[in-house]
Amino acid sequence: MILPIYIYGQPVLRKVAEDIPTDYPELKQFIADMYETLDQSEGIGLAAPQVGRAVRVVVIDLNVLSEDMPEYKGFRHAFINPHIVEYDDTKTDSSEEGCLSLPAIHEKVTRPTRIHVQWLDEDLQAHDEWIDGYLARVMQHEFDHLDGKMFIDRVSPLRRQLIKSKLKALTQGRYRCGYKTKPVKRG
């Protein structure tokens, strides 16, 4: 089932998501719905708060980038209760990011290129790895959602000021995108 993507201004996007128990009701179906929603919206990552649930679940599909980045061919994974344990700040990279919850807004964000992450996979097997490169960026972006943060929180105050009117338009429901959304209720 395709779920609506919550747009900037929705309170759930600013909540810190909770770890889920391993017996979370219909977890496999929720993950399948998240993948279907991600596919329909043509994104590469989706965090549970973006579909209205303040739980620590993320799906990432980098297979769509495999023509330019062959190392991600077939990469489609769910991350349950993920946590970034450590950032390796010795090398950073600045790249443009966008977000399904912030349609038509793109800004350069500087992030470490290597992170230490712990999570459970769809079979509830534990993983503890250092991740680097583009996947590290995507994980940081998606895992920020689980901590109530968005990429716009990581841009300079000047850039934030320059996009203020675009952010206001989102909270007022003035935006266009090609996927199902849940805008902020007005009135």
Protein backbone atom coordinates (compact mmCIF):
# COMPACT_ATOMS: atom_id res chain seq x y z
CA MET A 1 0.00 0.00 0.00
CA ILE A 2 1.31 3.43 -0.92
CA LEU A 3 1.48 5.64 2.15
CA PRO A 4 1.23 9.44 2.10
CA ILE A 5 4.53 11.25 2.66
CA TYR A 6 4.34 13.81 5.44
CA ILE A 7 5.39 17.27 4.35
CA TYR A 8 7.56 19.77 6.25
CA GLY A 9 5.60 21.27 9.13
CA GLN A 10 4.05 17.97 10.24
CA PRO A 11 4.92 17.49 13.96
CA VAL A 12 5.95 13.82 13.51
CA LEU A 13 8.93 14.98 11.43
CA ARG A 14 10.38 16.73 14.49
CA LYS A 15 9.84 13.90 16.99
CA VAL A 16 12.67 11.62 18.07
CA ALA A 17 11.64 8.16 16.87
CA GLU A 18 11.64 5.23 19.27
CA ASP A 19 13.33 1.87 18.84
CA ILE A 20 10.75 -0.73 17.94
CA PRO A 21 10.35 -4.10 19.68
CA THR A 22 11.24 -7.14 17.60
CA ASP A 23 7.59 -8.22 17.74
CA TYR A 24 6.38 -4.90 16.26
CA PRO A 25 2.96 -5.62 14.69
CA GLU A 26 3.10 -6.30 10.95
CA LEU A 27 6.69 -5.07 10.61
CA LYS A 28 7.27 -6.93 7.31
CA GLN A 29 4.11 -5.39 5.81
CA PHE A 30 5.10 -1.91 7.04
CA ILE A 31 8.52 -2.28 5.39
CA ALA A 32 6.89 -3.52 2.17
CA ASP A 33 4.56 -0.48 2.23
CA MET A 34 7.56 1.81 2.77
CA TYR A 35 9.34 0.28 -0.26
CA GLU A 36 6.20 0.66 -2.38
CA THR A 37 5.88 4.29 -1.27
CA LEU A 38 9.57 4.91 -2.01
CA ASP A 39 9.25 3.37 -5.48
CA GLN A 40 6.16 5.43 -6.32
CA SER A 41 7.80 8.67 -5.17
CA GLU A 42 11.04 7.88 -7.03
CA GLY A 43 13.18 8.49 -3.94
CA ILE A 44 16.23 6.62 -2.71
CA GLY A 45 15.48 6.63 1.01
CA LEU A 46 12.50 6.87 3.31
CA ALA A 47 12.28 7.03 7.10
CA ALA A 48 9.21 5.95 9.09
CA PRO A 49 8.49 9.49 10.42
CA GLN A 50 8.06 10.57 6.80
CA VAL A 51 5.02 8.29 6.62
CA GLY A 52 3.70 9.34 10.01
CA ARG A 53 5.24 6.81 12.39
CA ALA A 54 7.78 7.89 15.01
CA VAL A 55 9.66 4.57 14.97
CA ARG A 56 13.23 3.76 13.94
CA VAL A 57 12.73 2.13 10.53
CA VAL A 58 14.37 3.25 7.27
CA VAL A 59 14.37 1.81 3.75
CA ILE A 60 17.09 2.66 1.23
CA ASP A 61 17.14 1.70 -2.45
CA LEU A 62 20.32 2.70 -4.28
CA ASN A 63 19.77 0.27 -7.15
CA VAL A 64 18.24 3.14 -9.13
CA LEU A 65 21.71 4.77 -9.15
CA SER A 66 23.54 1.62 -10.29
CA GLU A 67 24.08 2.83 -13.84
CA ASP A 68 26.30 5.63 -12.52
CA MET A 69 27.36 3.83 -9.34
CA PRO A 70 27.68 0.11 -10.17
CA GLU A 71 28.67 -0.74 -6.59
CA TYR A 72 25.01 -0.19 -5.60
CA LYS A 73 23.51 -2.63 -8.11
CA GLY A 74 20.82 -4.57 -6.25
CA PHE A 75 21.20 -2.44 -3.08
CA ARG A 76 17.76 -2.36 -1.43
CA HIS A 77 17.78 -2.67 2.34
CA ALA A 78 15.69 -1.96 5.41
CA PHE A 79 17.33 -0.69 8.60
CA ILE A 80 15.53 -1.39 11.86
CA ASN A 81 16.52 0.51 15.01
CA PRO A 82 19.57 2.05 13.31
CA HIS A 83 21.93 4.22 15.31
CA ILE A 84 25.06 6.07 14.26
CA VAL A 85 27.59 5.15 16.95
CA GLU A 86 30.44 7.32 15.70
CA TYR A 87 31.27 9.84 12.98
CA ASP A 88 34.72 9.86 11.38
CA ASP A 89 35.17 13.61 10.89
CA THR A 90 38.60 13.30 9.28
CA LYS A 91 37.05 13.66 5.81
CA THR A 92 33.85 15.44 4.85
CA ASP A 93 32.02 15.99 1.59
CA SER A 94 29.58 18.67 0.52
CA SER A 95 26.81 17.58 -1.85
CA GLU A 96 23.32 18.67 -2.77
CA GLU A 97 20.51 16.92 -0.94
CA GLY A 98 16.77 16.87 -1.41
CA CYS A 99 13.98 15.23 0.56
CA LEU A 100 10.57 13.78 -0.21
CA SER A 101 9.20 15.75 2.77
CA LEU A 102 10.61 18.99 1.31
CA PRO A 103 9.49 18.92 -2.35
CA ALA A 104 11.49 21.18 -4.70
CA ILE A 105 14.04 22.19 -2.06
CA HIS A 106 17.68 21.23 -2.62
CA GLU A 107 20.69 22.51 -0.69
CA LYS A 108 24.35 21.62 -0.27
CA VAL A 109 25.03 19.76 2.97
CA THR A 110 28.43 18.89 4.40
CA ARG A 111 28.66 15.49 6.09
CA PRO A 112 31.39 13.06 7.19
CA THR A 113 32.15 10.48 4.49
CA ARG A 114 32.46 7.61 7.00
CA ILE A 115 30.22 6.53 9.89
CA HIS A 116 29.98 3.63 12.34
CA VAL A 117 26.43 2.23 12.35
CA GLN A 118 24.48 -0.44 14.24
CA TRP A 119 21.12 -1.79 13.08
CA LEU A 120 18.91 -4.82 12.59
CA ASP A 121 18.04 -6.07 9.10
CA GLU A 122 14.62 -7.34 7.97
CA ASP A 123 15.40 -10.75 9.47
CA LEU A 124 16.26 -9.03 12.78
CA GLN A 125 19.94 -9.92 12.43
CA ALA A 126 22.26 -7.42 14.11
CA HIS A 127 24.84 -5.46 12.09
CA ASP A 128 27.71 -3.31 13.36
CA GLU A 129 29.73 -1.75 10.52
CA TRP A 130 31.70 1.22 9.31
CA ILE A 131 29.99 2.62 6.20
CA ASP A 132 31.57 5.06 3.79
CA GLY A 133 30.91 6.92 0.57
CA TYR A 134 27.52 7.79 -0.83
CA LEU A 135 25.71 5.23 1.34
CA ALA A 136 27.09 6.95 4.45
CA ARG A 137 25.55 10.23 3.24
CA VAL A 138 22.17 8.64 2.54
CA MET A 139 22.18 6.89 5.92
CA GLN A 140 22.99 10.14 7.72
CA HIS A 141 20.19 11.93 5.87
CA GLU A 142 17.62 9.22 6.62
CA PHE A 143 18.76 8.57 10.18
CA ASP A 144 18.52 12.32 10.89
CA HIS A 145 14.75 11.91 10.34
CA LEU A 146 14.74 9.40 13.21
CA ASP A 147 16.21 12.08 15.48
CA GLY A 148 13.69 14.74 14.46
CA LYS A 149 16.14 16.49 12.15
CA MET A 150 16.03 17.40 8.47
CA PHE A 151 18.78 18.32 6.02
CA ILE A 152 17.74 21.99 6.15
CA ASP A 153 18.88 22.00 9.79
CA ARG A 154 22.42 21.40 8.50
CA VAL A 155 22.64 24.36 6.13
CA SER A 156 24.07 27.75 7.05
CA PRO A 157 21.81 30.34 8.69
CA LEU A 158 22.10 32.45 5.53
CA ARG A 159 20.93 29.59 3.27
CA ARG A 160 18.15 28.82 5.73
CA GLN A 161 17.00 32.44 5.55
CA LEU A 162 17.07 32.32 1.75
CA ILE A 163 14.71 29.30 1.65
CA LYS A 164 12.40 30.59 4.39
CA SER A 165 9.62 31.53 1.95
CA LYS A 166 9.79 28.07 0.32
CA LEU A 167 9.49 26.42 3.74
CA LYS A 168 6.53 28.62 4.61
CA ALA A 169 4.85 27.66 1.32
CA LEU A 170 5.22 23.97 2.27
CA THR A 171 3.54 24.53 5.64
CA GLN A 172 0.69 26.29 3.83
CA GLY A 173 0.21 23.43 1.38
CA ARG A 174 1.54 25.40 -1.58
CA TYR A 175 3.69 22.86 -3.42
CA ARG A 176 3.53 20.39 -6.26
CA CYS A 177 4.90 16.89 -6.45
CA GLY A 178 4.07 13.67 -8.22
CA TYR A 179 3.39 11.50 -5.17
CA LYS A 180 0.80 11.12 -2.44
CA THR A 181 1.39 13.55 0.46
CA LYS A 182 -0.02 14.57 3.79
CA PRO A 183 0.31 18.34 4.12
CA VAL A 184 0.00 20.28 7.36
CA LYS A 185 -3.62 20.79 8.39
CA ARG A 186 -4.62 24.41 8.22
CA GLY A 187 -7.22 26.26 10.21
